[in-house]
Amino acid sequence: MSKQLVKERVIKYLMEDLLVPHDMIDTDVALSEFEEGAEGVLDVVVNVKDKEDYYAPVMIVQCMDEDIKLEGEVVQKQIDFLEDVDNMTMAGRLVLTNGDAMMYADWTGEEYDTEAALPTYDTMVEEFFKMEELAENHEQHHNEDGHECGCGHDDNHDCGCGDDCGCKH
């Protein structure tokens, strides 16, 4: 099965089994859309609309030809690529598939080897907004009175994030 046929099967699976709306699926997305100068193409991107009606990726799927086994150096190269992609897109969910087998990892660090473990679209949307709210609350906390850098730390470092907020104070 060619890579294109694998992509078509993935899209069908996303829509029929995970209930992803067709208009929330993009294919052949250039990485340069997420980071200037980045090279490469993402086969399938599942998006949600954020509070400001911008599309935000919540799952990235890379497809491979069916005859390529998901093992060894080829897979490690793809995993390294997907980790770089996640750092650029902040999607948090990564899938690598050859149409017969798949590898899945999400922002919790868990890895799954069955399709049954993939969340439905509604779950992805719900988790996205929960994470957005947590990030917003953390940011508000760090913008309160404190260091001039805006981290919110006071001299007692009692902001709850320990010394790891990156302010170097």
JSON list of C-alpha atoms in Angstrom, two decimals:
[
{"chain": "A", "resi": 1, "resn": "MET", "atom": "CA", "xyz": [0.00, 0.00, 0.00]},
{"chain": "A", "resi": 2, "resn": "SER", "atom": "CA", "xyz": [1.42, 3.34, -0.99]},
{"chain": "A", "resi": 3, "resn": "LYS", "atom": "CA", "xyz": [1.86, 6.20, 1.45]},
{"chain": "A", "resi": 4, "resn": "GLN", "atom": "CA", "xyz": [-1.06, 8.02, -0.23]},
{"chain": "A", "resi": 5, "resn": "LEU", "atom": "CA", "xyz": [-3.39, 5.06, 0.38]},
{"chain": "A", "resi": 6, "resn": "VAL", "atom": "CA", "xyz": [-2.23, 4.92, 4.01]},
{"chain": "A", "resi": 7, "resn": "LYS", "atom": "CA", "xyz": [-3.11, 8.63, 4.37]},
{"chain": "A", "resi": 8, "resn": "GLU", "atom": "CA", "xyz": [-6.56, 8.01, 2.90]},
{"chain": "A", "resi": 9, "resn": "ARG", "atom": "CA", "xyz": [-7.15, 5.15, 5.35]},
{"chain": "A", "resi": 10, "resn": "VAL", "atom": "CA", "xyz": [-5.98, 7.33, 8.26]},
{"chain": "A", "resi": 11, "resn": "ILE", "atom": "CA", "xyz": [-8.37, 10.11, 7.28]},
{"chain": "A", "resi": 12, "resn": "LYS", "atom": "CA", "xyz": [-11.24, 7.64, 7.02]},
{"chain": "A", "resi": 13, "resn": "TYR", "atom": "CA", "xyz": [-10.33, 6.21, 10.44]},
{"chain": "A", "resi": 14, "resn": "LEU", "atom": "CA", "xyz": [-10.11, 9.69, 12.00]},
{"chain": "A", "resi": 15, "resn": "MET", "atom": "CA", "xyz": [-13.53, 10.66, 10.67]},
{"chain": "A", "resi": 16, "resn": "GLU", "atom": "CA", "xyz": [-15.40, 7.38, 11.22]},
{"chain": "A", "resi": 17, "resn": "ASP", "atom": "CA", "xyz": [-13.84, 6.04, 14.41]},
{"chain": "A", "resi": 18, "resn": "LEU", "atom": "CA", "xyz": [-12.52, 9.12, 16.24]},
{"chain": "A", "resi": 19, "resn": "LEU", "atom": "CA", "xyz": [-15.33, 11.37, 14.93]},
{"chain": "A", "resi": 20, "resn": "VAL", "atom": "CA", "xyz": [-13.00, 14.12, 13.71]},
{"chain": "A", "resi": 21, "resn": "PRO", "atom": "CA", "xyz": [-14.88, 16.62, 11.54]},
{"chain": "A", "resi": 22, "resn": "HIS", "atom": "CA", "xyz": [-13.54, 16.67, 7.98]},
{"chain": "A", "resi": 23, "resn": "ASP", "atom": "CA", "xyz": [-12.86, 20.40, 8.14]},
{"chain": "A", "resi": 24, "resn": "MET", "atom": "CA", "xyz": [-10.56, 19.86, 11.16]},
{"chain": "A", "resi": 25, "resn": "ILE", "atom": "CA", "xyz": [-8.22, 17.60, 9.17]},
{"chain": "A", "resi": 26, "resn": "ASP", "atom": "CA", "xyz": [-5.40, 19.04, 7.08]},
{"chain": "A", "resi": 27, "resn": "THR", "atom": "CA", "xyz": [-3.06, 17.05, 4.86]},
{"chain": "A", "resi": 28, "resn": "ASP", "atom": "CA", "xyz": [0.40, 17.75, 3.49]},
{"chain": "A", "resi": 29, "resn": "VAL", "atom": "CA", "xyz": [1.04, 20.67, 5.85]},
{"chain": "A", "resi": 30, "resn": "ALA", "atom": "CA", "xyz": [4.41, 22.39, 5.47]},
{"chain": "A", "resi": 31, "resn": "LEU", "atom": "CA", "xyz": [6.35, 22.66, 8.74]},
{"chain": "A", "resi": 32, "resn": "SER", "atom": "CA", "xyz": [7.21, 26.23, 7.76]},
{"chain": "A", "resi": 33, "resn": "GLU", "atom": "CA", "xyz": [3.60, 27.11, 8.72]},
{"chain": "A", "resi": 34, "resn": "PHE", "atom": "CA", "xyz": [4.61, 26.54, 12.35]},
{"chain": "A", "resi": 35, "resn": "GLU", "atom": "CA", "xyz": [8.21, 27.73, 12.34]},
{"chain": "A", "resi": 36, "resn": "GLU", "atom": "CA", "xyz": [9.89, 29.92, 9.77]},
{"chain": "A", "resi": 37, "resn": "GLY", "atom": "CA", "xyz": [12.55, 28.04, 7.83]},
{"chain": "A", "resi": 38, "resn": "ALA", "atom": "CA", "xyz": [11.47, 24.60, 9.09]},
{"chain": "A", "resi": 39, "resn": "GLU", "atom": "CA", "xyz": [11.66, 21.92, 6.44]},
{"chain": "A", "resi": 40, "resn": "GLY", "atom": "CA", "xyz": [9.39, 18.96, 5.99]},
{"chain": "A", "resi": 41, "resn": "VAL", "atom": "CA", "xyz": [5.75, 18.12, 5.50]},
{"chain": "A", "resi": 42, "resn": "LEU", "atom": "CA", "xyz": [3.23, 16.72, 7.94]},
{"chain": "A", "resi": 43, "resn": "ASP", "atom": "CA", "xyz": [1.02, 14.08, 6.37]},
{"chain": "A", "resi": 44, "resn": "VAL", "atom": "CA", "xyz": [-2.09, 14.60, 8.51]},
{"chain": "A", "resi": 45, "resn": "VAL", "atom": "CA", "xyz": [-2.86, 17.26, 11.14]},
{"chain": "A", "resi": 46, "resn": "VAL", "atom": "CA", "xyz": [-5.96, 17.18, 13.35]},
{"chain": "A", "resi": 47, "resn": "ASN", "atom": "CA", "xyz": [-6.94, 20.67, 14.54]},
{"chain": "A", "resi": 48, "resn": "VAL", "atom": "CA", "xyz": [-9.27, 22.35, 16.99]},
{"chain": "A", "resi": 49, "resn": "LYS", "atom": "CA", "xyz": [-10.45, 25.95, 16.92]},
{"chain": "A", "resi": 50, "resn": "ASP", "atom": "CA", "xyz": [-9.20, 27.88, 19.93]},
{"chain": "A", "resi": 51, "resn": "LYS", "atom": "CA", "xyz": [-11.13, 30.65, 21.71]},
{"chain": "A", "resi": 52, "resn": "GLU", "atom": "CA", "xyz": [-10.04, 33.17, 19.09]},
{"chain": "A", "resi": 53, "resn": "ASP", "atom": "CA", "xyz": [-11.08, 30.94, 16.14]},
{"chain": "A", "resi": 54, "resn": "TYR", "atom": "CA", "xyz": [-7.49, 30.02, 15.22]},
{"chain": "A", "resi": 55, "resn": "TYR", "atom": "CA", "xyz": [-6.73, 26.46, 14.25]},
{"chain": "A", "resi": 56, "resn": "ALA", "atom": "CA", "xyz": [-4.48, 24.67, 16.72]},
{"chain": "A", "resi": 57, "resn": "PRO", "atom": "CA", "xyz": [-3.03, 21.20, 16.03]},
{"chain": "A", "resi": 58, "resn": "VAL", "atom": "CA", "xyz": [-3.90, 18.48, 18.54]},
{"chain": "A", "resi": 59, "resn": "MET", "atom": "CA", "xyz": [-2.62, 15.41, 16.66]},
{"chain": "A", "resi": 60, "resn": "ILE", "atom": "CA", "xyz": [0.05, 14.86, 14.04]},
{"chain": "A", "resi": 61, "resn": "VAL", "atom": "CA", "xyz": [0.05, 11.69, 11.92]},
{"chain": "A", "resi": 62, "resn": "GLN", "atom": "CA", "xyz": [3.01, 10.64, 9.80]},
{"chain": "A", "resi": 63, "resn": "CYS", "atom": "CA", "xyz": [2.32, 7.89, 7.27]},
{"chain": "A", "resi": 64, "resn": "MET", "atom": "CA", "xyz": [4.78, 5.44, 5.78]},
{"chain": "A", "resi": 65, "resn": "ASP", "atom": "CA", "xyz": [4.49, 2.90, 2.99]},
{"chain": "A", "resi": 66, "resn": "GLU", "atom": "CA", "xyz": [2.98, -0.40, 4.12]},
{"chain": "A", "resi": 67, "resn": "ASP", "atom": "CA", "xyz": [6.15, -2.32, 3.26]},
{"chain": "A", "resi": 68, "resn": "ILE", "atom": "CA", "xyz": [8.21, -0.27, 5.75]},
{"chain": "A", "resi": 69, "resn": "LYS", "atom": "CA", "xyz": [8.27, -2.01, 9.13]},
{"chain": "A", "resi": 70, "resn": "LEU", "atom": "CA", "xyz": [7.84, 0.13, 12.22]},
{"chain": "A", "resi": 71, "resn": "GLU", "atom": "CA", "xyz": [11.16, -0.86, 13.74]},
{"chain": "A", "resi": 72, "resn": "GLY", "atom": "CA", "xyz": [14.84, -0.07, 13.74]},
{"chain": "A", "resi": 73, "resn": "GLU", "atom": "CA", "xyz": [16.64, 2.97, 12.41]},
{"chain": "A", "resi": 74, "resn": "VAL", "atom": "CA", "xyz": [13.84, 4.04, 10.06]},
{"chain": "A", "resi": 75, "resn": "VAL", "atom": "CA", "xyz": [11.39, 4.32, 12.95]},
{"chain": "A", "resi": 76, "resn": "GLN", "atom": "CA", "xyz": [13.92, 6.07, 15.19]},
{"chain": "A", "resi": 77, "resn": "LYS", "atom": "CA", "xyz": [14.49, 8.67, 12.48]},
{"chain": "A", "resi": 78, "resn": "GLN", "atom": "CA", "xyz": [10.71, 9.25, 12.21]},
{"chain": "A", "resi": 79, "resn": "ILE", "atom": "CA", "xyz": [10.33, 9.44, 16.01]},
{"chain": "A", "resi": 80, "resn": "ASP", "atom": "CA", "xyz": [13.13, 12.03, 16.20]},
{"chain": "A", "resi": 81, "resn": "PHE", "atom": "CA", "xyz": [11.39, 14.00, 13.44]},
{"chain": "A", "resi": 82, "resn": "LEU", "atom": "CA", "xyz": [8.04, 13.81, 15.23]},
{"chain": "A", "resi": 83, "resn": "GLU", "atom": "CA", "xyz": [9.60, 14.99, 18.50]},
{"chain": "A", "resi": 84, "resn": "ASP", "atom": "CA", "xyz": [10.99, 18.02, 16.66]},
{"chain": "A", "resi": 85, "resn": "VAL", "atom": "CA", "xyz": [7.57, 18.56, 15.07]},
{"chain": "A", "resi": 86, "resn": "ASP", "atom": "CA", "xyz": [5.89, 18.43, 18.47]},
{"chain": "A", "resi": 87, "resn": "ASN", "atom": "CA", "xyz": [8.27, 21.09, 19.78]},
{"chain": "A", "resi": 88, "resn": "MET", "atom": "CA", "xyz": [7.24, 23.33, 16.87]},
{"chain": "A", "resi": 89, "resn": "THR", "atom": "CA", "xyz": [3.51, 22.62, 16.77]},
{"chain": "A", "resi": 90, "resn": "MET", "atom": "CA", "xyz": [2.81, 21.85, 20.44]},
{"chain": "A", "resi": 91, "resn": "ALA", "atom": "CA", "xyz": [0.23, 19.32, 19.18]},
{"chain": "A", "resi": 92, "resn": "GLY", "atom": "CA", "xyz": [0.98, 16.89, 21.98]},
{"chain": "A", "resi": 93, "resn": "ARG", "atom": "CA", "xyz": [-0.15, 13.76, 20.13]},
{"chain": "A", "resi": 94, "resn": "LEU", "atom": "CA", "xyz": [1.96, 11.94, 17.62]},
{"chain": "A", "resi": 95, "resn": "VAL", "atom": "CA", "xyz": [1.09, 8.94, 15.47]},
{"chain": "A", "resi": 96, "resn": "LEU", "atom": "CA", "xyz": [3.34, 7.00, 13.13]},
{"chain": "A", "resi": 97, "resn": "THR", "atom": "CA", "xyz": [1.66, 4.39, 10.93]},
{"chain": "A", "resi": 98, "resn": "ASN", "atom": "CA", "xyz": [2.29, 2.19, 7.92]},
{"chain": "A", "resi": 99, "resn": "GLY", "atom": "CA", "xyz": [-1.39, 1.35, 7.52]},
{"chain": "A", "resi": 100, "resn": "ASP", "atom": "CA", "xyz": [-1.13, -1.98, 9.32]},
{"chain": "A", "resi": 101, "resn": "ALA", "atom": "CA", "xyz": [0.74, -1.01, 12.48]},
{"chain": "A", "resi": 102, "resn": "MET", "atom": "CA", "xyz": [0.93, 2.22, 14.40]},
{"chain": "A", "resi": 103, "resn": "MET", "atom": "CA", "xyz": [2.87, 3.87, 17.18]},
{"chain": "A", "resi": 104, "resn": "TYR", "atom": "CA", "xyz": [1.23, 6.55, 19.30]},
{"chain": "A", "resi": 105, "resn": "ALA", "atom": "CA", "xyz": [2.52, 8.89, 21.98]},
{"chain": "A", "resi": 106, "resn": "ASP", "atom": "CA", "xyz": [0.85, 11.82, 23.68]},
{"chain": "A", "resi": 107, "resn": "TRP", "atom": "CA", "xyz": [1.82, 14.73, 25.90]},
{"chain": "A", "resi": 108, "resn": "THR", "atom": "CA", "xyz": [1.43, 12.59, 29.02]},
{"chain": "A", "resi": 109, "resn": "GLY", "atom": "CA", "xyz": [4.40, 10.58, 27.79]},
{"chain": "A", "resi": 110, "resn": "GLU", "atom": "CA", "xyz": [2.38, 7.41, 27.45]},
{"chain": "A", "resi": 111, "resn": "GLU", "atom": "CA", "xyz": [2.88, 5.21, 24.42]},
{"chain": "A", "resi": 112, "resn": "TYR", "atom": "CA", "xyz": [0.16, 3.00, 23.03]},
{"chain": "A", "resi": 113, "resn": "ASP", "atom": "CA", "xyz": [0.23, 0.33, 20.40]},
{"chain": "A", "resi": 114, "resn": "THR", "atom": "CA", "xyz": [-3.48, -0.10, 19.80]},
{"chain": "A", "resi": 115, "resn": "GLU", "atom": "CA", "xyz": [-5.91, 2.09, 17.95]},
{"chain": "A", "resi": 116, "resn": "ALA", "atom": "CA", "xyz": [-8.42, 1.64, 20.78]},
{"chain": "A", "resi": 117, "resn": "ALA", "atom": "CA", "xyz": [-6.23, 3.87, 22.95]},
{"chain": "A", "resi": 118, "resn": "LEU", "atom": "CA", "xyz": [-6.54, 6.87, 20.64]},
{"chain": "A", "resi": 119, "resn": "PRO", "atom": "CA", "xyz": [-8.88, 9.51, 22.07]},
{"chain": "A", "resi": 120, "resn": "THR", "atom": "CA", "xyz": [-11.99, 10.63, 20.25]},
{"chain": "A", "resi": 121, "resn": "TYR", "atom": "CA", "xyz": [-12.08, 14.12, 18.80]},
{"chain": "A", "resi": 122, "resn": "ASP", "atom": "CA", "xyz": [-14.33, 15.35, 21.62]},
{"chain": "A", "resi": 123, "resn": "THR", "atom": "CA", "xyz": [-11.75, 14.15, 24.16]},
{"chain": "A", "resi": 124, "resn": "MET", "atom": "CA", "xyz": [-8.96, 15.90, 22.24]},
{"chain": "A", "resi": 125, "resn": "VAL", "atom": "CA", "xyz": [-10.95, 19.15, 22.20]},
{"chain": "A", "resi": 126, "resn": "GLU", "atom": "CA", "xyz": [-11.78, 18.88, 25.90]},
{"chain": "A", "resi": 127, "resn": "GLU", "atom": "CA", "xyz": [-8.14, 18.21, 26.84]},
{"chain": "A", "resi": 128, "resn": "PHE", "atom": "CA", "xyz": [-6.94, 21.06, 24.62]},
{"chain": "A", "resi": 129, "resn": "PHE", "atom": "CA", "xyz": [-9.15, 23.60, 26.40]},
{"chain": "A", "resi": 130, "resn": "LYS", "atom": "CA", "xyz": [-8.20, 22.23, 29.82]},
{"chain": "A", "resi": 131, "resn": "MET", "atom": "CA", "xyz": [-4.51, 22.67, 28.98]},
{"chain": "A", "resi": 132, "resn": "GLU", "atom": "CA", "xyz": [-5.17, 26.17, 27.60]},
{"chain": "A", "resi": 133, "resn": "GLU", "atom": "CA", "xyz": [-6.92, 27.10, 30.84]},
{"chain": "A", "resi": 134, "resn": "LEU", "atom": "CA", "xyz": [-4.05, 25.73, 32.95]},
{"chain": "A", "resi": 135, "resn": "ALA", "atom": "CA", "xyz": [-1.51, 27.64, 30.88]},
{"chain": "A", "resi": 136, "resn": "GLU", "atom": "CA", "xyz": [-3.57, 30.82, 31.12]},
{"chain": "A", "resi": 137, "resn": "ASN", "atom": "CA", "xyz": [-3.90, 30.48, 34.89]},
{"chain": "A", "resi": 138, "resn": "HIS", "atom": "CA", "xyz": [-0.16, 29.86, 35.24]},
{"chain": "A", "resi": 139, "resn": "GLU", "atom": "CA", "xyz": [0.63, 32.86, 33.05]},
{"chain": "A", "resi": 140, "resn": "GLN", "atom": "CA", "xyz": [-1.70, 35.11, 35.04]},
{"chain": "A", "resi": 141, "resn": "HIS", "atom": "CA", "xyz": [-0.06, 33.94, 38.25]},
{"chain": "A", "resi": 142, "resn": "HIS", "atom": "CA", "xyz": [3.37, 34.82, 36.87]},
{"chain": "A", "resi": 143, "resn": "ASN", "atom": "CA", "xyz": [2.31, 38.26, 35.71]},
{"chain": "A", "resi": 144, "resn": "GLU", "atom": "CA", "xyz": [1.35, 39.34, 39.20]},
{"chain": "A", "resi": 145, "resn": "ASP", "atom": "CA", "xyz": [3.65, 41.57, 41.24]},
{"chain": "A", "resi": 146, "resn": "GLY", "atom": "CA", "xyz": [7.16, 40.18, 41.36]},
{"chain": "A", "resi": 147, "resn": "HIS", "atom": "CA", "xyz": [10.30, 40.36, 39.35]},
{"chain": "A", "resi": 148, "resn": "GLU", "atom": "CA", "xyz": [10.54, 42.89, 36.57]},
{"chain": "A", "resi": 149, "resn": "CYS", "atom": "CA", "xyz": [10.89, 40.00, 34.12]},
{"chain": "A", "resi": 150, "resn": "GLY", "atom": "CA", "xyz": [7.21, 39.21, 34.62]},
{"chain": "A", "resi": 151, "resn": "CYS", "atom": "CA", "xyz": [7.69, 35.78, 36.14]},
{"chain": "A", "resi": 152, "resn": "GLY", "atom": "CA", "xyz": [5.69, 36.63, 39.26]},
{"chain": "A", "resi": 153, "resn": "HIS", "atom": "CA", "xyz": [8.37, 35.28, 41.57]},
{"chain": "A", "resi": 154, "resn": "ASP", "atom": "CA", "xyz": [8.89, 37.18, 44.75]},
{"chain": "A", "resi": 155, "resn": "ASP", "atom": "CA", "xyz": [12.02, 36.84, 46.82]},
{"chain": "A", "resi": 156, "resn": "ASN", "atom": "CA", "xyz": [10.52, 33.88, 48.70]},
{"chain": "A", "resi": 157, "resn": "HIS", "atom": "CA", "xyz": [9.96, 31.84, 45.49]},
{"chain": "A", "resi": 158, "resn": "ASP", "atom": "CA", "xyz": [6.48, 30.89, 46.63]},
{"chain": "A", "resi": 159, "resn": "CYS", "atom": "CA", "xyz": [4.78, 30.99, 43.25]},
{"chain": "A", "resi": 160, "resn": "GLY", "atom": "CA", "xyz": [4.29, 27.24, 43.17]},
{"chain": "A", "resi": 161, "resn": "CYS", "atom": "CA", "xyz": [6.53, 26.48, 40.20]},
{"chain": "A", "resi": 162, "resn": "GLY", "atom": "CA", "xyz": [9.70, 26.21, 42.25]},
{"chain": "A", "resi": 163, "resn": "ASP", "atom": "CA", "xyz": [12.83, 27.62, 40.70]},
{"chain": "A", "resi": 164, "resn": "ASP", "atom": "CA", "xyz": [11.96, 26.25, 37.29]},
{"chain": "A", "resi": 165, "resn": "CYS", "atom": "CA", "xyz": [9.97, 29.09, 35.73]},
{"chain": "A", "resi": 166, "resn": "GLY", "atom": "CA", "xyz": [13.00, 30.17, 33.70]},
{"chain": "A", "resi": 167, "resn": "CYS", "atom": "CA", "xyz": [13.29, 33.68, 35.13]},
{"chain": "A", "resi": 168, "resn": "LYS", "atom": "CA", "xyz": [16.80, 33.01, 36.53]},
{"chain": "A", "resi": 169, "resn": "HIS", "atom": "CA", "xyz": [15.85, 34.84, 39.78]}
]
